[in-house]
Short mmCIF file of C-alpha atoms in Angstrom, two decimals:
data_model
loop_
_atom_site.label_atom_id
_atom_site.label_comp_id
_atom_site.label_asym_id
_atom_site.label_seq_id
_atom_site.Cartn_x
_atom_site.Cartn_y
_atom_site.Cartn_z
CA MET A 1 -17.14 21.01 10.82
CA SER A 2 -15.12 17.83 10.98
CA LEU A 3 -15.47 14.62 9.04
CA PRO A 4 -17.57 12.01 10.93
CA ILE A 5 -15.31 9.30 12.30
CA ASP A 6 -17.29 6.49 10.61
CA THR A 7 -16.85 8.19 7.20
CA LEU A 8 -13.13 8.42 7.85
CA ILE A 9 -12.99 4.71 8.76
CA TYR A 10 -15.03 3.76 5.66
CA SER A 11 -12.71 5.86 3.48
CA LEU A 12 -9.63 4.31 5.01
CA ILE A 13 -10.92 0.76 4.52
CA THR A 14 -11.97 1.57 0.94
CA GLY A 15 -8.65 3.29 0.29
CA ILE A 16 -6.57 0.38 1.62
CA PHE A 17 -8.46 -2.27 -0.36
CA VAL A 18 -8.55 -0.22 -3.56
CA GLY A 19 -4.87 0.63 -3.06
CA VAL A 20 -3.93 -3.05 -2.74
CA ALA A 21 -5.95 -4.02 -5.81
CA ALA A 22 -4.78 -1.06 -7.92
CA GLY A 23 -1.14 -1.69 -6.96
CA TYR A 24 -1.40 -5.40 -7.72
CA LEU A 25 -3.16 -4.95 -11.07
CA GLY A 26 -0.91 -2.00 -11.86
CA SER A 27 2.17 -4.21 -11.52
CA LEU A 28 1.13 -5.89 -14.77
CA MET A 29 0.34 -2.61 -16.45
CA VAL A 30 3.81 -1.23 -15.69
CA LEU A 31 5.43 -4.43 -16.98
CA GLU A 32 3.49 -4.29 -20.22
CA ARG A 33 4.48 -0.64 -20.63
CA MET A 34 0.82 0.24 -20.55
CA SER A 35 1.18 2.79 -17.74
CA LEU A 36 -0.38 5.53 -19.81
CA VAL A 37 -3.22 3.18 -20.73
CA GLY A 38 -4.12 2.87 -17.06
CA ASP A 39 -4.04 6.62 -16.65
CA ALA A 40 -5.99 7.40 -19.80
CA LEU A 41 -8.53 4.63 -19.21
CA SER A 42 -9.58 6.30 -15.98
CA HIS A 43 -10.73 9.42 -17.85
CA VAL A 44 -13.07 7.30 -19.95
CA ALA A 45 -15.19 6.98 -16.80
CA LEU A 46 -16.03 10.69 -16.76
CA PRO A 47 -19.12 10.61 -19.04
CA GLY A 48 -20.59 7.73 -17.00
CA LEU A 49 -19.88 9.59 -13.80
CA ALA A 50 -21.46 12.73 -15.27
CA LEU A 51 -24.63 10.87 -16.23
CA GLY A 52 -24.84 9.59 -12.65
CA TYR A 53 -24.69 13.15 -11.31
CA VAL A 54 -27.22 14.48 -13.83
CA TYR A 55 -29.76 11.67 -13.55
CA HIS A 56 -29.16 10.95 -9.85
CA PHE A 57 -28.09 7.32 -10.00
CA ASN A 58 -25.00 5.72 -8.48
CA GLN A 59 -21.99 7.29 -10.16
CA PHE A 60 -19.94 4.15 -9.65
CA ILE A 61 -22.36 2.21 -11.84
CA GLY A 62 -22.21 4.90 -14.54
CA ALA A 63 -18.40 4.98 -14.42
CA PHE A 64 -18.07 1.21 -14.47
CA ALA A 65 -20.53 0.84 -17.36
CA PHE A 66 -18.53 3.30 -19.45
CA LEU A 67 -15.20 1.72 -18.51
CA PHE A 68 -16.54 -1.78 -19.18
CA ILE A 69 -17.85 -0.89 -22.65
CA SER A 70 -14.69 1.10 -23.45
CA ALA A 71 -12.47 -1.82 -22.41
CA ILE A 72 -14.33 -4.11 -24.83
CA ILE A 73 -14.14 -1.53 -27.65
CA ILE A 74 -10.40 -0.99 -26.98
CA TRP A 75 -9.76 -4.74 -26.95
CA GLN A 76 -11.73 -5.26 -30.16
CA LEU A 77 -10.03 -2.33 -31.93
CA ARG A 78 -6.63 -3.65 -30.84
CA ARG A 79 -7.48 -7.07 -32.32
CA ILE A 80 -8.68 -5.62 -35.60
CA THR A 81 -6.19 -2.79 -36.14
CA LYS A 82 -3.14 -4.21 -34.26
CA LEU A 83 -2.51 -0.62 -33.10
CA PRO A 84 -0.81 -0.25 -29.70
CA PHE A 85 -3.12 0.08 -26.68
CA GLU A 86 -1.75 3.58 -26.03
CA THR A 87 -2.88 4.86 -29.43
CA ILE A 88 -6.42 3.51 -29.12
CA VAL A 89 -6.90 4.56 -25.51
CA GLY A 90 -5.33 7.95 -26.26
CA ALA A 91 -7.96 8.64 -28.89
CA MET A 92 -10.82 7.42 -26.72
CA PHE A 93 -9.93 9.20 -23.50
CA THR A 94 -9.77 12.69 -25.03
CA LEU A 95 -13.20 12.16 -26.56
CA ALA A 96 -14.59 10.84 -23.25
CA LEU A 97 -13.06 13.71 -21.29
CA ALA A 98 -14.61 16.25 -23.67
CA ILE A 99 -18.07 14.62 -23.47
CA GLY A 100 -17.85 14.24 -19.69
CA ILE A 101 -16.96 17.88 -19.08
CA LEU A 102 -19.81 19.02 -21.38
CA ILE A 103 -22.42 16.91 -19.53
CA LEU A 104 -21.15 17.41 -15.98
CA PRO A 105 -22.70 20.25 -13.93
CA GLN A 106 -19.99 22.76 -12.96
CA VAL A 107 -20.72 22.31 -9.28
CA ASP A 108 -19.84 18.61 -9.36
CA LEU A 109 -16.81 18.92 -11.64
CA LEU A 110 -14.21 19.24 -8.88
CA GLU A 111 -15.55 16.20 -7.04
CA ALA A 112 -15.65 14.10 -10.23
CA LEU A 113 -12.13 15.05 -11.22
CA PHE A 114 -10.49 14.78 -7.80
CA GLY A 115 -12.80 12.53 -5.72
CA ASN A 116 -14.52 13.12 -2.41
CA ILE A 117 -14.18 10.76 0.51
CA ALA A 118 -16.87 12.58 2.50
CA SER A 119 -19.47 10.74 0.42
CA VAL A 120 -18.04 7.24 1.04
CA SER A 121 -20.82 5.21 2.70
CA LEU A 122 -20.90 1.81 4.38
CA THR A 123 -22.52 0.27 1.29
CA TYR A 124 -19.85 1.74 -0.94
CA THR A 125 -17.12 0.46 1.38
CA LEU A 126 -18.54 -3.06 1.32
CA ALA A 127 -18.83 -2.96 -2.48
CA ALA A 128 -15.25 -1.66 -2.77
CA VAL A 129 -13.90 -4.39 -0.47
CA ALA A 130 -15.75 -7.11 -2.39
CA CYS A 131 -14.71 -5.79 -5.82
CA SER A 132 -11.08 -5.41 -4.71
CA ILE A 133 -10.93 -8.99 -3.40
CA ILE A 134 -12.53 -10.33 -6.60
CA ALA A 135 -10.14 -8.29 -8.78
CA VAL A 136 -7.04 -9.47 -6.88
CA ILE A 137 -8.06 -13.15 -6.90
CA ALA A 138 -9.05 -13.08 -10.58
CA THR A 139 -5.81 -11.32 -11.52
CA LYS A 140 -3.77 -13.83 -9.54
CA LEU A 141 -5.35 -16.60 -11.60
CA ILE A 142 -4.20 -15.04 -14.89
CA TYR A 143 -1.02 -13.33 -13.63
CA ASN A 144 1.43 -15.97 -14.87
CA ARG A 145 -0.26 -16.25 -18.25
CA LEU A 146 -0.15 -12.47 -18.72
CA VAL A 147 3.54 -12.31 -17.75
CA LEU A 148 4.41 -15.16 -20.08
CA GLY A 149 2.59 -13.34 -22.91
CA MET A 150 4.67 -10.22 -22.16
CA ILE A 151 7.92 -12.19 -22.20
CA SER A 152 7.05 -13.87 -25.49
CA GLU A 153 3.72 -14.03 -27.24
CA ASP A 154 4.93 -17.04 -29.25
CA LEU A 155 5.97 -18.87 -26.10
CA ALA A 156 2.56 -18.24 -24.54
CA LEU A 157 0.71 -19.28 -27.71
CA SER A 158 2.79 -22.45 -27.97
CA LYS A 159 1.58 -23.31 -24.43
CA GLY A 160 -2.01 -22.93 -25.61
CA ILE A 161 -2.62 -19.63 -23.81
CA ASN A 162 -5.34 -17.49 -25.35
CA ILE A 163 -3.59 -14.12 -25.00
CA GLY A 164 -6.53 -12.13 -26.39
CA ARG A 165 -8.89 -13.56 -23.79
CA VAL A 166 -6.61 -13.02 -20.77
CA ASN A 167 -5.93 -9.45 -21.95
CA LEU A 168 -9.67 -8.77 -22.09
CA ILE A 169 -10.25 -10.21 -18.61
CA TYR A 170 -7.39 -8.09 -17.32
CA LEU A 171 -8.74 -4.90 -18.93
CA LEU A 172 -12.17 -5.53 -17.41
CA LEU A 173 -10.64 -6.04 -13.96
CA VAL A 174 -8.67 -2.80 -14.32
CA SER A 175 -11.93 -1.07 -15.28
CA LEU A 176 -13.58 -2.37 -12.12
CA ILE A 177 -10.81 -1.09 -9.85
CA VAL A 178 -10.56 2.25 -11.65
CA ALA A 179 -14.34 2.72 -11.28
CA ILE A 180 -14.14 2.12 -7.53
CA GLY A 181 -11.00 4.17 -7.04
CA ILE A 182 -12.65 7.22 -8.64
CA GLN A 183 -14.63 7.96 -5.48
CA ILE A 184 -11.39 8.27 -3.55
CA THR A 185 -9.05 10.01 -5.98
CA GLY A 186 -11.28 11.27 -8.79
CA THR A 187 -10.98 10.46 -12.49
CA LEU A 188 -7.91 12.62 -13.03
CA LEU A 189 -5.77 10.99 -10.37
CA VAL A 190 -6.96 7.38 -10.17
CA GLY A 191 -4.51 6.39 -12.91
CA PHE A 192 -1.77 7.26 -10.43
CA LEU A 193 -2.78 4.32 -8.25
CA VAL A 194 -2.16 1.77 -10.99
CA ILE A 195 1.16 3.29 -12.07
CA VAL A 196 3.27 4.77 -9.30
CA PRO A 197 3.09 2.08 -6.55
CA ALA A 198 4.08 -0.57 -9.12
CA ALA A 199 6.81 1.64 -10.57
CA ALA A 200 8.19 2.14 -7.05
CA ALA A 201 8.10 -1.61 -6.38
CA LYS A 202 9.78 -2.43 -9.68
CA SER A 203 12.93 -0.50 -8.84
CA ILE A 204 13.66 -2.65 -5.78
CA SER A 205 12.35 -6.08 -6.88
CA SER A 206 14.41 -8.97 -8.20
CA ASN A 207 11.53 -11.42 -8.57
CA LEU A 208 7.85 -11.32 -9.47
CA LYS A 209 6.52 -12.36 -6.07
CA LYS A 210 8.29 -9.53 -4.27
CA TYR A 211 7.30 -7.11 -7.05
CA ALA A 212 3.59 -7.98 -6.89
CA ILE A 213 3.46 -7.88 -3.07
CA LEU A 214 5.35 -4.58 -2.84
CA SER A 215 3.13 -3.01 -5.52
CA ALA A 216 0.06 -3.90 -3.45
CA VAL A 217 1.66 -2.70 -0.19
CA PHE A 218 2.76 0.59 -1.74
CA GLY A 219 -0.73 1.05 -3.23
CA ALA A 220 -2.32 0.62 0.21
CA GLY A 221 0.40 2.81 1.76
CA SER A 222 -0.26 5.65 -0.69
CA THR A 223 -4.02 5.67 -0.11
CA SER A 224 -3.98 5.29 3.67
CA ILE A 225 -1.21 7.84 4.30
CA GLY A 226 -2.87 10.21 1.81
CA ILE A 227 -6.29 9.95 3.48
CA ILE A 228 -4.89 10.41 7.00
CA ALA A 229 -2.66 13.32 5.93
CA SER A 230 -5.52 15.09 4.16
CA THR A 231 -7.88 14.80 7.12
CA LEU A 232 -5.21 16.11 9.48
CA ILE A 233 -4.23 19.01 7.25
CA LEU A 234 -7.65 19.98 5.90
CA ARG A 235 -9.80 19.37 9.00
CA THR A 236 -10.10 23.05 9.87
CA THR A 237 -11.32 24.00 6.43
CA LEU A 238 -13.67 21.09 5.90
CA GLU A 239 -17.06 21.69 4.45
CA LEU A 240 -18.99 19.07 2.57
CA THR A 241 -16.19 17.79 0.42
CA LEU A 242 -12.82 16.36 1.23
CA ILE A 243 -10.42 16.15 -1.66
CA VAL A 244 -7.78 13.54 -0.86
CA GLY A 245 -6.53 12.66 -4.38
CA PRO A 246 -3.60 15.10 -4.34
CA PHE A 247 -2.49 13.85 -0.91
CA ILE A 248 -2.55 10.25 -2.14
CA VAL A 249 -0.42 11.33 -5.09
CA PHE A 250 2.07 13.07 -2.76
CA SER A 251 2.29 9.99 -0.50
CA GLY A 252 2.85 7.68 -3.45
CA LEU A 253 5.46 9.96 -4.91
CA ILE A 254 7.36 10.01 -1.60
CA ILE A 255 7.39 6.18 -1.66
CA PHE A 256 8.56 6.29 -5.28
CA ILE A 257 11.38 8.72 -4.42
CA ILE A 258 12.50 6.56 -1.46
CA THR A 259 12.63 3.37 -3.58
CA SER A 260 14.44 5.23 -6.36
CA ILE A 261 17.08 6.35 -3.83
CA ILE A 262 17.40 2.76 -2.51
CA LYS A 263 17.86 1.52 -6.07
CA TRP A 264 20.39 4.26 -6.84
CA ARG A 265 22.38 3.53 -3.67
CA SER A 266 22.43 -0.22 -4.28
CA SER A 267 23.63 0.21 -7.89
CA ARG A 268 26.37 2.58 -6.65
CA LEU A 269 27.38 -0.01 -4.07
CA ILE A 270 27.65 -2.70 -6.74
CA LEU A 271 29.73 -0.40 -8.95
CA SER A 272 32.08 0.52 -6.09
CA ARG A 273 32.65 -3.17 -5.28
CA ARG A 274 33.80 -3.91 -8.82
CA PRO A 275 37.59 -4.16 -9.11
CA MET B 1 8.19 -50.87 -37.47
CA SER B 2 6.97 -49.51 -40.77
CA ASP B 3 8.77 -46.70 -42.54
CA GLN B 4 5.73 -44.50 -41.94
CA GLU B 5 6.05 -44.87 -38.16
CA LEU B 6 9.64 -43.65 -38.18
CA PHE B 7 8.65 -40.20 -39.37
CA ILE B 8 7.92 -37.76 -36.56
CA LEU B 9 6.97 -34.94 -38.94
CA GLU B 10 5.66 -34.84 -42.50
CA VAL B 11 5.09 -31.54 -44.25
CA THR B 12 3.20 -31.61 -47.53
CA ASN B 13 2.64 -28.67 -49.84
CA LEU B 14 2.83 -26.09 -47.05
CA ASN B 15 2.07 -22.52 -48.13
CA VAL B 16 1.97 -19.38 -46.00
CA VAL B 17 0.64 -16.04 -47.22
CA LEU B 18 0.72 -13.11 -44.81
CA GLN B 19 -0.66 -9.66 -45.69
CA ASN B 20 -0.97 -10.68 -49.35
CA GLN B 21 2.70 -11.68 -49.50
CA VAL B 22 3.85 -15.21 -50.18
CA ILE B 23 6.18 -16.14 -47.33
CA LEU B 24 6.45 -19.91 -47.88
CA GLU B 25 5.67 -21.79 -51.03
CA ASN B 26 5.22 -25.50 -51.65
CA ILE B 27 7.25 -26.80 -48.70
CA ASN B 28 7.60 -30.60 -48.59
CA PHE B 29 9.85 -32.56 -46.24
CA LYS B 30 9.87 -35.44 -43.74
CA ILE B 31 11.84 -35.85 -40.53
CA ARG B 32 12.66 -39.15 -38.84
CA LYS B 33 12.73 -39.66 -35.08
CA GLY B 34 16.06 -38.68 -33.56
CA ASN B 35 17.16 -36.45 -36.48
CA LEU B 36 18.87 -33.14 -35.83
CA LEU B 37 17.86 -30.88 -38.70
CA ALA B 38 19.44 -27.48 -39.30
CA ILE B 39 17.33 -24.95 -41.20
CA VAL B 40 19.45 -22.32 -42.90
CA GLY B 41 18.76 -19.51 -45.33
CA PRO B 42 19.11 -15.76 -45.81
CA ASN B 43 17.28 -13.21 -43.64
CA GLY B 44 13.61 -13.00 -44.59
CA ALA B 45 13.67 -16.52 -46.04
CA GLY B 46 10.69 -17.57 -43.89
CA LYS B 47 12.54 -19.75 -41.36
CA THR B 48 10.73 -18.46 -38.27
CA VAL B 49 7.43 -18.45 -40.17
CA LEU B 50 8.02 -22.12 -40.99
CA PHE B 51 8.29 -22.88 -37.25
CA LYS B 52 5.16 -20.91 -36.51
CA ALA B 53 3.28 -22.81 -39.20
CA LEU B 54 4.55 -26.12 -37.83
CA LEU B 55 3.27 -25.06 -34.39
CA ASN B 56 -0.03 -23.95 -35.90
CA LEU B 57 0.46 -20.42 -34.59
CA ILE B 58 -0.25 -18.75 -37.94
CA PRO B 59 -2.71 -19.45 -40.78
CA HIS B 60 -1.36 -21.73 -43.52
CA SER B 61 -2.46 -24.19 -46.19
CA GLY B 62 -1.13 -27.67 -46.87
CA LYS B 63 -0.53 -30.48 -44.40
CA VAL B 64 1.62 -30.54 -41.26
CA GLU B 65 1.42 -34.04 -39.78
CA TRP B 66 3.09 -34.87 -36.47
CA ALA B 67 3.48 -38.45 -35.24
CA LYS B 68 0.99 -39.67 -32.64
CA ASN B 69 1.56 -38.57 -29.01
CA VAL B 70 4.22 -36.09 -30.03
CA LYS B 71 5.19 -33.49 -27.42
CA ILE B 72 6.73 -30.35 -28.87
CA GLY B 73 9.14 -28.04 -27.04
CA TYR B 74 9.66 -24.60 -28.56
CA VAL B 75 12.30 -21.95 -27.97
CA PRO B 76 11.61 -18.65 -29.77
CA GLN B 77 14.36 -16.43 -31.13
CA GLU B 78 13.64 -13.51 -28.85
CA ILE B 79 12.07 -13.00 -25.47
CA SER B 80 11.59 -9.66 -23.68
CA VAL B 81 12.86 -10.01 -20.15
CA LYS B 82 14.66 -6.69 -19.86
CA ASP B 83 11.85 -5.01 -17.97
CA VAL B 84 10.42 -8.01 -16.14
CA PRO B 85 11.70 -8.67 -12.61
CA ILE B 86 11.30 -12.44 -12.81
CA SER B 87 13.67 -15.01 -11.32
CA VAL B 88 14.84 -18.12 -13.17
CA ARG B 89 12.87 -20.25 -10.67
CA GLU B 90 9.67 -18.29 -11.26
CA PHE B 91 10.05 -18.50 -15.03
CA LEU B 92 10.71 -22.23 -15.03
CA SER B 93 7.96 -22.84 -12.48
CA TYR B 94 5.45 -21.94 -15.19
CA GLY B 95 6.39 -25.22 -16.79
CA ASP B 96 7.21 -27.57 -13.94
CA LYS B 97 8.12 -27.67 -10.25
CA TYR B 98 11.34 -29.59 -10.84
CA VAL B 99 13.41 -26.50 -11.54
CA GLU B 100 16.80 -27.85 -10.39
CA ARG B 101 16.43 -30.99 -12.50
CA ALA B 102 15.68 -28.92 -15.60
CA LEU B 103 18.65 -26.64 -14.95
CA SER B 104 21.03 -29.57 -14.50
CA LEU B 105 19.97 -30.87 -17.93
CA VAL B 106 21.43 -27.72 -19.46
CA ASN B 107 24.55 -27.72 -17.25
CA LEU B 108 23.43 -24.87 -14.99
CA ASP B 109 24.10 -26.56 -11.67
CA ASP B 110 25.13 -23.52 -9.57
CA LYS B 111 23.36 -23.61 -6.22
CA ASN B 112 21.82 -20.15 -6.39
CA PHE B 113 21.33 -19.92 -10.14
CA ALA B 114 17.55 -20.38 -9.89
CA GLU B 115 17.25 -17.28 -7.71
CA LYS B 116 18.95 -15.02 -10.26
CA SER B 117 16.85 -12.51 -12.12
CA LEU B 118 16.26 -13.45 -15.75
CA ASN B 119 17.18 -9.96 -16.94
CA GLU B 120 20.65 -10.19 -15.36
CA LEU B 121 21.71 -13.33 -17.25
CA SER B 122 24.23 -13.39 -20.07
CA GLY B 123 22.99 -14.31 -23.56
CA GLY B 124 24.41 -17.84 -23.23
CA HIS B 125 22.83 -18.49 -19.83
CA LEU B 126 19.49 -17.12 -21.02
CA ARG B 127 19.49 -19.50 -24.00
CA ARG B 128 20.25 -22.42 -21.67
CA VAL B 129 17.37 -21.40 -19.38
CA LEU B 130 15.11 -21.29 -22.43
CA ILE B 131 16.24 -24.78 -23.42
CA ALA B 132 15.54 -25.94 -19.85
CA TRP B 133 12.07 -24.39 -20.17
CA ALA B 134 11.44 -26.22 -23.44
CA LEU B 135 12.63 -29.52 -21.94
CA MET B 136 10.38 -29.38 -18.89
CA ASP B 137 7.44 -31.14 -20.49
CA GLU B 138 9.82 -33.88 -21.63
CA PRO B 139 9.19 -33.22 -25.33
CA ASN B 140 10.17 -35.71 -28.01
CA ILE B 141 10.77 -32.90 -30.51
CA LEU B 142 12.40 -29.54 -29.92
CA LEU B 143 12.01 -26.56 -32.26
CA PHE B 144 14.78 -24.07 -31.63
CA ASP B 145 14.84 -20.68 -33.34
CA GLU B 146 18.49 -19.57 -33.41
CA PRO B 147 20.01 -21.33 -30.40
CA THR B 148 22.99 -18.98 -30.41
CA ALA B 149 21.18 -15.64 -30.86
CA GLY B 150 22.71 -13.13 -28.44
CA VAL B 151 25.44 -15.56 -27.42
CA ASP B 152 29.08 -14.50 -27.60
CA VAL B 153 31.27 -16.18 -30.19
CA GLY B 154 33.10 -18.46 -27.74
CA SER B 155 29.89 -19.89 -26.29
CA GLU B 156 28.16 -20.83 -29.56
CA GLU B 157 29.86 -24.17 -29.88
CA SER B 158 29.19 -25.13 -26.26
CA ILE B 159 25.45 -24.66 -26.84
CA PHE B 160 25.51 -26.83 -29.98
CA SER B 161 27.59 -29.41 -28.14
CA MET B 162 25.11 -29.44 -25.24
CA LEU B 163 22.15 -29.88 -27.62
CA ASN B 164 23.97 -32.76 -29.30
CA GLU B 165 24.59 -34.39 -25.89
CA LEU B 166 20.91 -34.00 -25.05
CA ARG B 167 19.96 -35.70 -28.28
CA LYS B 168 22.31 -38.59 -27.61
CA LYS B 169 20.98 -39.03 -24.06
CA SER B 170 17.26 -38.71 -24.72
CA GLY B 171 16.87 -39.45 -28.43
CA ILE B 172 14.98 -36.18 -28.86
CA THR B 173 14.39 -34.94 -32.41
CA MET B 174 15.55 -31.37 -33.00
CA LEU B 175 14.87 -28.73 -35.63
CA LEU B 176 17.19 -25.74 -35.38
CA ILE B 177 17.13 -22.48 -37.26
CA THR B 178 20.69 -21.26 -37.40
CA HIS B 179 23.17 -18.95 -39.06
CA ASP B 180 26.17 -20.84 -37.66
CA VAL B 181 27.07 -22.60 -40.88
CA HIS B 182 30.46 -23.62 -39.47
CA LEU B 183 28.74 -25.63 -36.69
CA VAL B 184 26.10 -27.25 -38.90
CA LYS B 185 28.43 -29.84 -40.37
CA GLU B 186 29.78 -30.99 -37.03
CA TYR B 187 26.64 -31.06 -34.89
CA THR B 188 23.65 -31.70 -37.16
CA ASP B 189 22.86 -34.52 -39.56
CA LEU B 190 20.31 -32.97 -41.90
CA LEU B 191 20.20 -29.63 -43.64
CA LEU B 192 17.23 -27.76 -45.03
CA GLY B 193 18.03 -24.71 -47.16
CA LEU B 194 15.11 -22.30 -47.22
CA ASN B 195 14.42 -19.22 -49.27
CA LYS B 196 10.61 -19.05 -49.46
CA CYS B 197 10.84 -22.50 -51.01
CA ILE B 198 13.23 -25.32 -50.14
CA THR B 199 16.56 -24.73 -51.84
CA TYR B 200 18.30 -27.77 -50.41
CA PHE B 201 17.41 -30.82 -48.34
CA GLY B 202 19.98 -33.48 -47.53
CA GLU B 203 22.95 -34.37 -45.39
CA SER B 204 24.58 -31.56 -43.40
CA SER B 205 28.01 -32.87 -44.32
CA LYS B 206 27.43 -31.58 -47.85
CA ILE B 207 27.44 -27.97 -46.61
CA THR B 208 31.09 -27.61 -47.56
CA GLU B 209 30.56 -28.87 -51.10
CA PRO B 210 31.26 -26.25 -53.75
CA GLY B 211 28.20 -24.33 -54.84
CA LEU B 212 25.83 -25.45 -52.07
CA GLN B 213 26.08 -22.34 -49.92
CA GLN B 214 25.86 -20.24 -53.07
CA LYS B 215 22.66 -22.08 -53.80
CA ILE B 216 21.22 -21.61 -50.31
CA TYR B 217 22.26 -18.04 -49.62
CA GLY B 218 22.52 -16.66 -53.11
CA GLU B 219 26.03 -15.52 -52.27
CA GLN B 220 29.15 -17.17 -50.89
CA VAL B 221 29.40 -17.58 -47.07
CA CYS B 222 32.94 -18.39 -45.95
CA LEU B 223 33.36 -21.15 -43.41
CA ILE B 224 35.69 -20.42 -40.48
CA GLY B 225 37.39 -23.74 -41.15
CA ASP B 226 38.09 -22.80 -44.75
CA ALA B 227 39.48 -19.43 -43.69
CA GLU B 228 41.90 -21.12 -41.33
CA ALA B 229 42.92 -23.59 -43.98
#
């Protein structure tokens, strides 16, 4: 049994748009050294996803609701306690993972953790495209303010930037993209999409524009190559599910290794040119 | 022009308490337009906190009154650019599109300087870029937290000299936090000694007078000039 061609096209379109958005948003997460936040935040979606499976409503809505509420709680706790994002998210994601696994029926666990592109519909694709475009545009509007806040909070405050507010908007946008990406890669691997493409781009970028564009391109590259590779490799063993998350991770890691080699070679070249 | 109009900043009974600790107590001073004031004091004296209170970035009591239509430029002590792949042009573009003009103000006229990555710059060049950033809005007062932080010894004086030139050209008022006591006398005209409260306020030229540094720092700080003499 092979995957219907329209499902493959929907998955590819969803994957490319989510990859672009995740890479672009992830570029800020990597700069802020919040990479683990992006990864851990994705697991917070699991209880929402589980409720969707159990009560037969759209899992994306369940995941997004949980991520949305968690992002607000994380932001509020950060404001009150001044603890690093990693600490707060670290505590929340283990709790969410535990609850999610308890609620989730065993039969759906694999799909929830690693995604399933066989269930990507036209409606889901359209929603993913719209959400990705909204997330990228909204992030572009606050990108400079977020970067300035990372460079110096005092500098940003002296320019009248409300750092707390832009951080909250950013967290909510990350939640949106993570919720959509879950269908493709699953909750365990979606964090990869906001970390590795940006990390790969960072090693070979000398300015922000190049960095942001490359992060988005590598995000789309990881998802599209991963989806195509998985359908080619797994097509003989296909049943009702098609797990592509691991293939997306492999594709992204190959991009990361290539950029790391480019970076390594260019730094060796600079060293050898020194008198 | 009345005497009142000449003051660009008046601070009255300023107090800052953070996490139940008194950081600044009963701070009173006035600055005239065009002054270059050096703020000196031991570590933990509250110098940076004073700037933040003046900029209204932290909670405080008392009065901080700026002259009408004042535009404030601010350069913090530290910025984290090590991990951010941002070019000088991109950084300065946050403030203004006239990047080259801003760079020429701080004597960074190299053709390709704006395309350099901020995290590759030397300490001295980074400070100059920060000054260019602060000057972009054409401020009439500049608050500068340690202009020579991270700058090698030979470049400290050139930064002070450049700031002094800027003041002469544009009449900008400057408040500098500094540890470079040997440069204070030559390049600034007012001195504010701070150690939670004001320990000295007067002419910078008095810095070499016996007992003054003892009073400000609590222990003797040797001037380079004195050592050479």
